mmCIF file of C-alpha atoms in Angstrom:
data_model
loop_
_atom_site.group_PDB
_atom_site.id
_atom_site.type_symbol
_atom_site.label_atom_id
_atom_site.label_comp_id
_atom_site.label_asym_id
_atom_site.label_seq_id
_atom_site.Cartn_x
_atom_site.Cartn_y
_atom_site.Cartn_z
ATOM 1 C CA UNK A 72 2.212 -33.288 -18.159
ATOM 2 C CA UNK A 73 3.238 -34.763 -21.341
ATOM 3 C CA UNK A 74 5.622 -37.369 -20.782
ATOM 4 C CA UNK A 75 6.262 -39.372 -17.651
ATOM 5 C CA UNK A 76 9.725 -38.238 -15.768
ATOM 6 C CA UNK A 77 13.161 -40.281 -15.384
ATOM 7 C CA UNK A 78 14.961 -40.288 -12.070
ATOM 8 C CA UNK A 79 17.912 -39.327 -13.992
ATOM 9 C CA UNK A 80 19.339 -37.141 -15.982
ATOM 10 C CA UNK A 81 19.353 -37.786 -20.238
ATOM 11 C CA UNK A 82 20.867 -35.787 -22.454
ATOM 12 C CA UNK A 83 20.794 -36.497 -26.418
ATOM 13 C CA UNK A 84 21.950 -33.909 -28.551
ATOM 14 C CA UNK A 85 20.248 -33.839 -32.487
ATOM 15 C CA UNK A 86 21.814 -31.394 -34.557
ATOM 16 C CA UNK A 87 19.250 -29.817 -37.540
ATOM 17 C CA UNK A 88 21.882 -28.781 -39.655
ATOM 18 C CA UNK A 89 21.498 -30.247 -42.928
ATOM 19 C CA UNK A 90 18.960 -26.605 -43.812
ATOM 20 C CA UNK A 91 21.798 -24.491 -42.413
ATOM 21 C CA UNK A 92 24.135 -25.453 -44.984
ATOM 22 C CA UNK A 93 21.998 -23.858 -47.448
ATOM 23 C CA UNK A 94 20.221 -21.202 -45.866
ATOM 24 C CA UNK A 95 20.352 -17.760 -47.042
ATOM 25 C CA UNK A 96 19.869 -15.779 -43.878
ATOM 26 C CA UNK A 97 16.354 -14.654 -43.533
ATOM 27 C CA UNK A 98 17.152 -12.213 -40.626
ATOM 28 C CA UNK A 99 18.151 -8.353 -40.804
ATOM 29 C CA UNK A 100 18.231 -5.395 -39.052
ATOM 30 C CA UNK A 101 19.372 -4.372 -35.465
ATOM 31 C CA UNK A 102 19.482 -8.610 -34.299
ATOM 32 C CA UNK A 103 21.909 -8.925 -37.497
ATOM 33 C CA UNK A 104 23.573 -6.039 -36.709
ATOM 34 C CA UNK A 105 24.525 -6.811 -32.748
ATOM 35 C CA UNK A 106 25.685 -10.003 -34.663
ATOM 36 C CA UNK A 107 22.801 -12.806 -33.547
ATOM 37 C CA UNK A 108 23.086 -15.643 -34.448
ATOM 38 C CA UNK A 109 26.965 -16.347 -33.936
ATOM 39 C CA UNK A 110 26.877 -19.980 -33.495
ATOM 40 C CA UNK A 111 24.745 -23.192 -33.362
ATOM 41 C CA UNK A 112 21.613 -22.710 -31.410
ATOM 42 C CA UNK A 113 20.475 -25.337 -28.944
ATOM 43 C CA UNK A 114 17.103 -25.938 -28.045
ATOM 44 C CA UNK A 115 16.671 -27.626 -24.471
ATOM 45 C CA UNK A 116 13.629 -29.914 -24.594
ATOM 46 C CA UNK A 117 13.021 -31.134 -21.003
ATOM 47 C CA UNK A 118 11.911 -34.358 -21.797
ATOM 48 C CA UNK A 119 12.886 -37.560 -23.939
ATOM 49 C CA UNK A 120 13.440 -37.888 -27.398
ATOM 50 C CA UNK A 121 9.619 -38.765 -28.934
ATOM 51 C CA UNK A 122 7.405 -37.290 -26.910
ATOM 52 C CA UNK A 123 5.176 -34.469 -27.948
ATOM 53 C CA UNK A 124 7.758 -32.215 -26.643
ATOM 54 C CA UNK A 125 10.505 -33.012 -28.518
ATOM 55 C CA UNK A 126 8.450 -33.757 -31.719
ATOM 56 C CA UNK A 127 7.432 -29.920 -31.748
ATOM 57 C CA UNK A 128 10.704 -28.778 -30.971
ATOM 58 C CA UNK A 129 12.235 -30.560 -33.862
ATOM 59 C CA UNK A 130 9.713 -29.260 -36.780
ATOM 60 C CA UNK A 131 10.571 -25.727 -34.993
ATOM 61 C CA UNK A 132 14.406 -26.312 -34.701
ATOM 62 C CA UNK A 133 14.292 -27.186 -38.952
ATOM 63 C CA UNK A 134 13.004 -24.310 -39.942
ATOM 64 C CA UNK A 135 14.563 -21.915 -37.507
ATOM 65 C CA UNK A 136 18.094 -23.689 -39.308
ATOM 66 C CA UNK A 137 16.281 -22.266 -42.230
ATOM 67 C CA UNK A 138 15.392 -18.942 -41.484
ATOM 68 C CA UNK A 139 18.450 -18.037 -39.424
ATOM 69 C CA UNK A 140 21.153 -19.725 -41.330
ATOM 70 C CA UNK A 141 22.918 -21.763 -38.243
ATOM 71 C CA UNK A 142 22.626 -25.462 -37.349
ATOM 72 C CA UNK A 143 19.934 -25.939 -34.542
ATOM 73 C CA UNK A 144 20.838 -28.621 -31.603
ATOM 74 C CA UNK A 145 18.020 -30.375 -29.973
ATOM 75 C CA UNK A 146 19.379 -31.085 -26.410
ATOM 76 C CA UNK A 147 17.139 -33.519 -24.079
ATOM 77 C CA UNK A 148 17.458 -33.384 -20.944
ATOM 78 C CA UNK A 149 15.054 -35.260 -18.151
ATOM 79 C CA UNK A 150 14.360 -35.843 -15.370
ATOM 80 C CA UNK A 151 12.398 -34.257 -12.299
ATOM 81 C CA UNK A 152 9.016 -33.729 -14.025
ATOM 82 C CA UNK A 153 11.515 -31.533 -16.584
ATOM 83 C CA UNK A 154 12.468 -29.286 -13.977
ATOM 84 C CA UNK A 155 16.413 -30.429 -14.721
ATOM 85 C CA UNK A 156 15.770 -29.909 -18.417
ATOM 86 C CA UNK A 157 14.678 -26.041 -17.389
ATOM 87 C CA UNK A 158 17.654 -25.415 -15.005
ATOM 88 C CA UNK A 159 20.211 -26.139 -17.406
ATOM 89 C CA UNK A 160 18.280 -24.009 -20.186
ATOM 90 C CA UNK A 161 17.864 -20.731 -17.304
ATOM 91 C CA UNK A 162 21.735 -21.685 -16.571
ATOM 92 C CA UNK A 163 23.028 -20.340 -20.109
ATOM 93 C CA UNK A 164 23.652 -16.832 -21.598
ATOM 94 C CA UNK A 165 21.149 -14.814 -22.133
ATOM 95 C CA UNK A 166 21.904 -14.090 -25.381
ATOM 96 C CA UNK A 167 19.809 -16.061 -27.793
ATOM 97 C CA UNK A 168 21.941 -18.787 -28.407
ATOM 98 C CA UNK A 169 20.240 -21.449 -25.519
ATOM 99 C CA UNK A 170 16.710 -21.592 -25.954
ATOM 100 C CA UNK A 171 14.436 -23.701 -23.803
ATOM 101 C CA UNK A 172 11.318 -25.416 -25.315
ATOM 102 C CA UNK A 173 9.068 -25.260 -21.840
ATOM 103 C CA UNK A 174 5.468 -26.297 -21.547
ATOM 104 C CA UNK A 175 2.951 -25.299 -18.876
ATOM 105 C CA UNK A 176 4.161 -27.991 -16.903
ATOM 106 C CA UNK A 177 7.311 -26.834 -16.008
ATOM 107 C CA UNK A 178 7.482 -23.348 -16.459
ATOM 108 C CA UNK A 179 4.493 -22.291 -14.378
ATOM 109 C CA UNK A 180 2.763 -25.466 -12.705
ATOM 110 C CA UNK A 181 5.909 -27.220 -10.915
ATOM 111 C CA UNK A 182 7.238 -23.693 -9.257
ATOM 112 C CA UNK A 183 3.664 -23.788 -7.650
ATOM 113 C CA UNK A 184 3.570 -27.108 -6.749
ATOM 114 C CA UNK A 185 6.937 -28.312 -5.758
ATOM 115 C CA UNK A 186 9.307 -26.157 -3.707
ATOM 116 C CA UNK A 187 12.076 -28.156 -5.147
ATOM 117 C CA UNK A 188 11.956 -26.762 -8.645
ATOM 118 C CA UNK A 189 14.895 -24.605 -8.004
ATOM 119 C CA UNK A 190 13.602 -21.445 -10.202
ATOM 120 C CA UNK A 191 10.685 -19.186 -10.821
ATOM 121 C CA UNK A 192 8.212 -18.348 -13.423
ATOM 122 C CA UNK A 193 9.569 -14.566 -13.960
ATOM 123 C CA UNK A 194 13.123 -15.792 -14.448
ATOM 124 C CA UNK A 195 11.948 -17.053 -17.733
ATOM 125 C CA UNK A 196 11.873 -14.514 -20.890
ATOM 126 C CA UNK A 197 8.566 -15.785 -23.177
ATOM 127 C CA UNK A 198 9.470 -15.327 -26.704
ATOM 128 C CA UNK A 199 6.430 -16.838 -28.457
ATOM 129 C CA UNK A 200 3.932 -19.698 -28.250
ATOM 130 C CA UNK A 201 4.848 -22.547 -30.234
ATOM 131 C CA UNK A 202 1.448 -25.052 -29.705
ATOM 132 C CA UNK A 203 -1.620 -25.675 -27.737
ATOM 133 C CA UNK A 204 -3.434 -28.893 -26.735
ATOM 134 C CA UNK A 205 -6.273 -28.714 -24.782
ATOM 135 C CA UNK A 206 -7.296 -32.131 -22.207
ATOM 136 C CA UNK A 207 -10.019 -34.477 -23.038
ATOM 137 C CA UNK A 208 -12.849 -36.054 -20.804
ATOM 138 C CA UNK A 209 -12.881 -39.715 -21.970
ATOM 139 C CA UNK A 210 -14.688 -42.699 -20.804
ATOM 140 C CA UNK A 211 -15.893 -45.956 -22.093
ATOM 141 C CA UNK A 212 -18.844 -46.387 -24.801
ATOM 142 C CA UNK A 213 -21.304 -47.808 -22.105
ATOM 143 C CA UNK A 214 -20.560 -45.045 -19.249
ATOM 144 C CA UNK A 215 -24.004 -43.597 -18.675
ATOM 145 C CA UNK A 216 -23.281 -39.943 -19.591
ATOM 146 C CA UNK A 217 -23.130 -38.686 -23.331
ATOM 147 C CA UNK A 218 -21.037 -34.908 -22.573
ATOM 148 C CA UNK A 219 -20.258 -32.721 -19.597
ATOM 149 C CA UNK A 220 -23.304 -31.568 -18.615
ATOM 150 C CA UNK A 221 -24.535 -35.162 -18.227
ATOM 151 C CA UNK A 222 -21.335 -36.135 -16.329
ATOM 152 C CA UNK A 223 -21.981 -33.263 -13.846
ATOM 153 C CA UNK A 224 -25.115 -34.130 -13.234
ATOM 154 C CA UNK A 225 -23.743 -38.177 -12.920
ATOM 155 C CA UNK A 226 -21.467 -37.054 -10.127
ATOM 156 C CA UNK A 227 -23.163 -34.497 -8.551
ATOM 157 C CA UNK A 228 -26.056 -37.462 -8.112
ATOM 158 C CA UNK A 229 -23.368 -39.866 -6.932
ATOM 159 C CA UNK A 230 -20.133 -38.081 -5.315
ATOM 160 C CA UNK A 231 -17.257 -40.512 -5.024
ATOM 161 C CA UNK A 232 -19.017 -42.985 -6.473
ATOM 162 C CA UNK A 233 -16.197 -42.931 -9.796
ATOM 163 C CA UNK A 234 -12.699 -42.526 -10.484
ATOM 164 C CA UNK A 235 -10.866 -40.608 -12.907
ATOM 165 C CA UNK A 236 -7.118 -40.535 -13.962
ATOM 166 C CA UNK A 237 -4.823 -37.553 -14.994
ATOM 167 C CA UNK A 238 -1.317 -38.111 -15.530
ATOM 168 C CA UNK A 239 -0.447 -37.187 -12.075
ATOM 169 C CA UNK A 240 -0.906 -34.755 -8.905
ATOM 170 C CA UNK A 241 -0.152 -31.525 -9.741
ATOM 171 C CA UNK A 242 -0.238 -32.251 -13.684
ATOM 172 C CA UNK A 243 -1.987 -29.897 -15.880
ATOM 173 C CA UNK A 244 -4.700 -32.494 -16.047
ATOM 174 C CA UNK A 245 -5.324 -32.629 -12.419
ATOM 175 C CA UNK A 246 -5.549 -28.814 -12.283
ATOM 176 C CA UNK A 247 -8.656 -29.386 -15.518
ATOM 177 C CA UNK A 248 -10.251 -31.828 -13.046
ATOM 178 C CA UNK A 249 -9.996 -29.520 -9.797
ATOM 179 C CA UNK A 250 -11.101 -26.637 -11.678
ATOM 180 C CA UNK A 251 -13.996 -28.554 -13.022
ATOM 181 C CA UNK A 252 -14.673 -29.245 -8.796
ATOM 182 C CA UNK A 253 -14.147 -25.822 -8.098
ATOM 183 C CA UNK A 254 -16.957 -24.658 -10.657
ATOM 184 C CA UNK A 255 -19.752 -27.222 -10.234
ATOM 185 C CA UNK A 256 -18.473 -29.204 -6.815
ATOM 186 C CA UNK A 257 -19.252 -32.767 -8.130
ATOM 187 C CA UNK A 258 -16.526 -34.862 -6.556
ATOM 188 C CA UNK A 259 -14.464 -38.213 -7.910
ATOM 189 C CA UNK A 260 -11.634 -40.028 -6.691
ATOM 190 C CA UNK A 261 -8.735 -39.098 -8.105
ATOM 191 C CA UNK A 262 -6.144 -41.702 -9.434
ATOM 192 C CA UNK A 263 -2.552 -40.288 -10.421
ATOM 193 C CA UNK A 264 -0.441 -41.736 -12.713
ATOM 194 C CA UNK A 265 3.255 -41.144 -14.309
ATOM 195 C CA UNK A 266 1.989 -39.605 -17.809
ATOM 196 C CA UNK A 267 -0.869 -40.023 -20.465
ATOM 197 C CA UNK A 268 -0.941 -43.682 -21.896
ATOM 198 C CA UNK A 269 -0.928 -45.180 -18.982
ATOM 199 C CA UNK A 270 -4.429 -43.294 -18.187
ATOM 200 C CA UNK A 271 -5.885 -44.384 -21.560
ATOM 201 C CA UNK A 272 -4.507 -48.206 -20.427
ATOM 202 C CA UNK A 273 -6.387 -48.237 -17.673
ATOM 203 C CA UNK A 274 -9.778 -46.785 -18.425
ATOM 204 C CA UNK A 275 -9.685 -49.241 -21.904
ATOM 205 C CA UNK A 276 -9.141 -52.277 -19.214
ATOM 206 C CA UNK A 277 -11.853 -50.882 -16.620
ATOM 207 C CA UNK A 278 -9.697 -49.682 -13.915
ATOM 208 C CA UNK A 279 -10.988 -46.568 -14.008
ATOM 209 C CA UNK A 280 -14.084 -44.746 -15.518
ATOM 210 C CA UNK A 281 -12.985 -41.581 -16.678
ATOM 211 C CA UNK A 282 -9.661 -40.010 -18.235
ATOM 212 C CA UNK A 283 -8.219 -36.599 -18.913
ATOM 213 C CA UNK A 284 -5.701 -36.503 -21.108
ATOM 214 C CA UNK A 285 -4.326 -34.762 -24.037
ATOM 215 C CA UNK A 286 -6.747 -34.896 -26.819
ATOM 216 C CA UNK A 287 -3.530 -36.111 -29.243
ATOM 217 C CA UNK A 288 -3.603 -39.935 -26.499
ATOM 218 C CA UNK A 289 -7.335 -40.610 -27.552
ATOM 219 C CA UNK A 290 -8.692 -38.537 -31.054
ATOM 220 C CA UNK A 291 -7.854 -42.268 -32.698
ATOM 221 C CA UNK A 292 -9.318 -44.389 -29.943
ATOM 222 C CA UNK A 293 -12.631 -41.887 -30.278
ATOM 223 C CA UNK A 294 -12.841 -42.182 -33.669
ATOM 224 C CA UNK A 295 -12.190 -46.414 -33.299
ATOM 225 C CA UNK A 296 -15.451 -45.880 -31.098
ATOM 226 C CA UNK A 297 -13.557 -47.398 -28.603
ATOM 227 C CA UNK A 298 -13.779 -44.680 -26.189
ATOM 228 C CA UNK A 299 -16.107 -41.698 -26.053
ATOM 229 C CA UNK A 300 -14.946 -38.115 -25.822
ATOM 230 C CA UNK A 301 -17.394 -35.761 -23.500
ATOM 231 C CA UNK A 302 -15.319 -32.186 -23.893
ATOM 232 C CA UNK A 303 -12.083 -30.801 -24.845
ATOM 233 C CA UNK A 304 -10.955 -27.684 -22.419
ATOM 234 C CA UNK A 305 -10.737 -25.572 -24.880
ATOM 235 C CA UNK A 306 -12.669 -22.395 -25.645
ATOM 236 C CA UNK A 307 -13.449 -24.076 -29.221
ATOM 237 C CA UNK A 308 -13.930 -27.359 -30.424
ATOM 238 C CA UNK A 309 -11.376 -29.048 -32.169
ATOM 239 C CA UNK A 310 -11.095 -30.237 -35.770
ATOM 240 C CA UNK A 311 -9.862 -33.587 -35.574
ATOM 241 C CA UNK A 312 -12.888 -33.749 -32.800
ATOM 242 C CA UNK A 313 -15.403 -31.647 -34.286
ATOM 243 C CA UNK A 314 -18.263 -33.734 -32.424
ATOM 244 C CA UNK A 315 -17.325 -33.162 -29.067
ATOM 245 C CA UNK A 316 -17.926 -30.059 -27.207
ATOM 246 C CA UNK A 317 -15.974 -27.684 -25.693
ATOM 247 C CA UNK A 318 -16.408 -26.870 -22.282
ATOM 248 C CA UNK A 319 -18.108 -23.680 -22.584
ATOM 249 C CA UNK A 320 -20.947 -24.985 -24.309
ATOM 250 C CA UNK A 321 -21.433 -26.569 -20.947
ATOM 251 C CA UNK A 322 -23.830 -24.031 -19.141
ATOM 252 C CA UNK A 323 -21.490 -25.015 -15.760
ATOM 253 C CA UNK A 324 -18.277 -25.033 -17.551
ATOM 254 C CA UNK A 325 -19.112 -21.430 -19.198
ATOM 255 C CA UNK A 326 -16.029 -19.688 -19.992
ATOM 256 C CA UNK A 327 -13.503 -21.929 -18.806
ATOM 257 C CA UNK A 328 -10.642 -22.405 -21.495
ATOM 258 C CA UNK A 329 -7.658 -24.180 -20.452
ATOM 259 C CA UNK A 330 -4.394 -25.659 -23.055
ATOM 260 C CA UNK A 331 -1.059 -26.840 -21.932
ATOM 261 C CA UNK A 332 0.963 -25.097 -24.378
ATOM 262 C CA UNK A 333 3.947 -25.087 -25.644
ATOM 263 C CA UNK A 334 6.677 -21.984 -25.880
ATOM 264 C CA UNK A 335 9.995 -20.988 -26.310
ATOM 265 C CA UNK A 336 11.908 -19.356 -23.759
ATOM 266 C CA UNK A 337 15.268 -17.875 -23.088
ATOM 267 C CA UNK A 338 16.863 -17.154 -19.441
ATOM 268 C CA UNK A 339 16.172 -13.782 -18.344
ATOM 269 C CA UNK A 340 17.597 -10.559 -19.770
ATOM 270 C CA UNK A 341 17.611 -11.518 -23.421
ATOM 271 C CA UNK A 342 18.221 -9.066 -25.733
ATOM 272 C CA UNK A 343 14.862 -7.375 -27.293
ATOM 273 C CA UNK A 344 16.091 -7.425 -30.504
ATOM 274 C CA UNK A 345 17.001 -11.208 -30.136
ATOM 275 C CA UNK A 346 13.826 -11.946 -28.560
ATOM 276 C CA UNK A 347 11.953 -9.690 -31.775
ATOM 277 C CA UNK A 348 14.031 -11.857 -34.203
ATOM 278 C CA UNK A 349 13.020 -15.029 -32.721
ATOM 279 C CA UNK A 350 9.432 -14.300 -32.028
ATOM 280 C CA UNK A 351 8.827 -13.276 -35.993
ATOM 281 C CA UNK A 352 10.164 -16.665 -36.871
ATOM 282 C CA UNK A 353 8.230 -18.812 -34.548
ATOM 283 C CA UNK A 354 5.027 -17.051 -35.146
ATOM 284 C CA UNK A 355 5.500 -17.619 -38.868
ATOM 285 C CA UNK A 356 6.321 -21.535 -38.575
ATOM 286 C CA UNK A 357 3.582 -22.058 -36.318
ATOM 287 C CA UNK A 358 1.363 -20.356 -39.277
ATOM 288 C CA UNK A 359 3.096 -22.846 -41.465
ATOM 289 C CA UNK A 360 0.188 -24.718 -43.546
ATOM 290 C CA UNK A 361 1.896 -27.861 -42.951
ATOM 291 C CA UNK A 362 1.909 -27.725 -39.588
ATOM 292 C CA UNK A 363 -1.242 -26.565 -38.990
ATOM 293 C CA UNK A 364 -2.583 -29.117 -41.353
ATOM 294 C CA UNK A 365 -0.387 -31.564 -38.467
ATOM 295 C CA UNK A 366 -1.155 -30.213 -35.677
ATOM 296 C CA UNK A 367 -4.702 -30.303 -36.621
ATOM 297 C CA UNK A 368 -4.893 -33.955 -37.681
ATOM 298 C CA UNK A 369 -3.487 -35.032 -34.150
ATOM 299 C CA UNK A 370 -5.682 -33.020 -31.995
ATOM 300 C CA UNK A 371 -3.779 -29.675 -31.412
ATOM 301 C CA UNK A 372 -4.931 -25.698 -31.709
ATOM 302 C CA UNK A 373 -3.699 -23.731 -33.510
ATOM 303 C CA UNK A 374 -1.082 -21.192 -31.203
ATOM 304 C CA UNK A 375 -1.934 -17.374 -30.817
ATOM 305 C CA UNK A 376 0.079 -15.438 -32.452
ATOM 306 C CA UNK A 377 1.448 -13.415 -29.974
ATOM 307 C CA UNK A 378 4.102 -10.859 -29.444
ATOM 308 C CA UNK A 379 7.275 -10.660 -27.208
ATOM 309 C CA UNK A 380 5.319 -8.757 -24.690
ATOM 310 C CA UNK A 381 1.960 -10.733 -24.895
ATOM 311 C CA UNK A 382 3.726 -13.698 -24.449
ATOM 312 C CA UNK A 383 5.363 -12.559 -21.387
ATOM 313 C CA UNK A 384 2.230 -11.427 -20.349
ATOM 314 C CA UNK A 385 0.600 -14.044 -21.096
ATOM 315 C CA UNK A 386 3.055 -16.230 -19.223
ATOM 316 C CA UNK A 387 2.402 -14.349 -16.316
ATOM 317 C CA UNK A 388 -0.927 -14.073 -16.426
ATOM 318 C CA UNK A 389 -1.022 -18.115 -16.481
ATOM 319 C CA UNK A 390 0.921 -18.290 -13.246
ATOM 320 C CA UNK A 391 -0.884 -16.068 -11.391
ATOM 321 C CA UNK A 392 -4.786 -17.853 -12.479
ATOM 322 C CA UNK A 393 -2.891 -21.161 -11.989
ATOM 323 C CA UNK A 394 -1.388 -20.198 -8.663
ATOM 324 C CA UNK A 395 -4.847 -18.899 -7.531
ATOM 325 C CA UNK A 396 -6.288 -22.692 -8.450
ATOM 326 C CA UNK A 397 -3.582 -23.928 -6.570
ATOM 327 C CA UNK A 398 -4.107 -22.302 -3.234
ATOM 328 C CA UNK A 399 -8.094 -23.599 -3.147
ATOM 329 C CA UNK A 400 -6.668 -27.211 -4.030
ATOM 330 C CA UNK A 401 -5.621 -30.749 -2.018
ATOM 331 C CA UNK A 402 -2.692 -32.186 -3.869
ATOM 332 C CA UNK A 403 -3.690 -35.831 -3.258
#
């Protein structure tokens, strides 16, 4: 989870326009020709203005204003662990014109962990994958482990003897620390908070020992030497953390690779022309060398470049290994 949730609803509407007005449409072919895009486009980003979200969904929404020749409309709308945000976004036409900006979070983790989320995984059509962050195992410069093997061996030598904070149960990060249970069955107390920063608070005060997190909340404290990174989840390391392993360099950890991403999505049922349209153009902005250069500064991977179907299998494919991790967990 990337942002901490409201107990109401938000909703501030940012209109990208000012590339529209110039824009020589980039588009052709049969999307053009069954008249896409009409209108504005609005972009439903489930949580508040700021957050890591919304900042991705803006550098996309520019240059889609660009490429397609119609003012984009960044709408944010919290609340509910952005579970409101995707119901409104699943409540529009399918036709292109709503789009929904939808992490792992939402899309796939809170249909298996809340029966409240009021929709399902498959109701969602995957267009492409917009960004990748992988979590980070931070602790303290005097915690008496150096990387993941040595913190497996720590725990497995003293279970429940530490605590570690995600940014609460049922968050993407708690799922990284329960599959990291499941695969070497060291045990520590969990501690949930509401969102990221207030994890990194606490373990730079001493309430806790360990943190997952986004690697984006800590690559400055890390490189302060103010905190010390053990592993990313990803399958690689990370250039703005080339120093610290990934997790399958850990002989225990072999294999495992796990990102909350980013994607855009449309309600179910959009046109595959619309869908082929959109796909092209957010698979060339995410190649952009400006935002990679970005996105690799603050801790990010770079996003496969994926087509409509991939991405819909891929989505798919995430909610069934995530549902799987779900049914062997204790959401406490």
């Amino acid at each position: 989870m990337r942002e901490p949730a409201s107990s109401f609803i938000n909703r501030r509407r940012v209109v990208l326009a000012g590339a529209a007005a110039w824009a020589v449409p980039w588009a052709s072919g049969a999307a053009r020709a069954e008249g896409f895009p009409s209108q504005p486009l609005t972009i439903v980003v489930p949580y508040p203005a700021g957050g890591a979200s919304d900042i991705d969904a803006r550098r996309i929404g520019v240059e889609l204003a660009r490429r397609l020749g119609q003012p984009v409309v960044i709408e944010n709308v919290t609340g509910a662990v952005g579970t409101l945000g995707v119901r409104k976004a699943l409540r529009a036409a399918a036709d292109g014109h709503t789009l929904l900006y939808g992490s792992l979070q939402e899309t796939v983790l809170m249909p298996i962990v809340s029966a409240n989320a009021g929709y399902r995984t498959e109701d969602m059509s995957a267009i492409a994958v917009a960004g990748v962050t992988p979590a980070t195992v931070v602790v303290r410069p005097d915690f008496p482990a150096d990387d993941m093997a040595g913190l497996i061996e720590l725990l497995g030598r003293q279970p429940g003897r530490f605590t570690y904070g995600t940014a609460g149960v049922g968050s993407f990060f708690h799922f990284v620390s329960e599959t990291i249970k499941l695969k070497t069955g060291v045990f520590a107390v969990h501690i949930p908070y509401r969102g990221g920063p207030p994890v990194v608070a606490d373990l730079l005060g001493g309430q806790i020992d360990i943190g997952i997190t986004a690697a984006p909340n800590v690559v400055g404290l890390v490189r302060q030497g103010r905190l010390k990174a053990l592993g990313v989840s990803s399958a690689d390391r990370l250039p703005a953390l080339a120093a610290v392993p990934a997790f399958s360099e850990t002989p225990a950890l072999k294999g495992l690779d796990m990102s909350i991403w980013g994607m855009l999505l449309a309600p179910k049922g959009l046109p595959d022309s619309t869908a082929r349209m959109l796909n092209q153009a957010i698979n060339e902005i995410a190649e952009m060398p400006a935002i990679v250069e970005q996105r690799s500064a603050s801790g990010s991977g770079q996003p496969p470049r994926l087509s409509v179907s991939q991405a819909q299998a891929f989505l798919l494919r995430e909610r069934d290994a995530y549902r799987q991790t779900a049914g062997r967990m204790r959401f406490t």
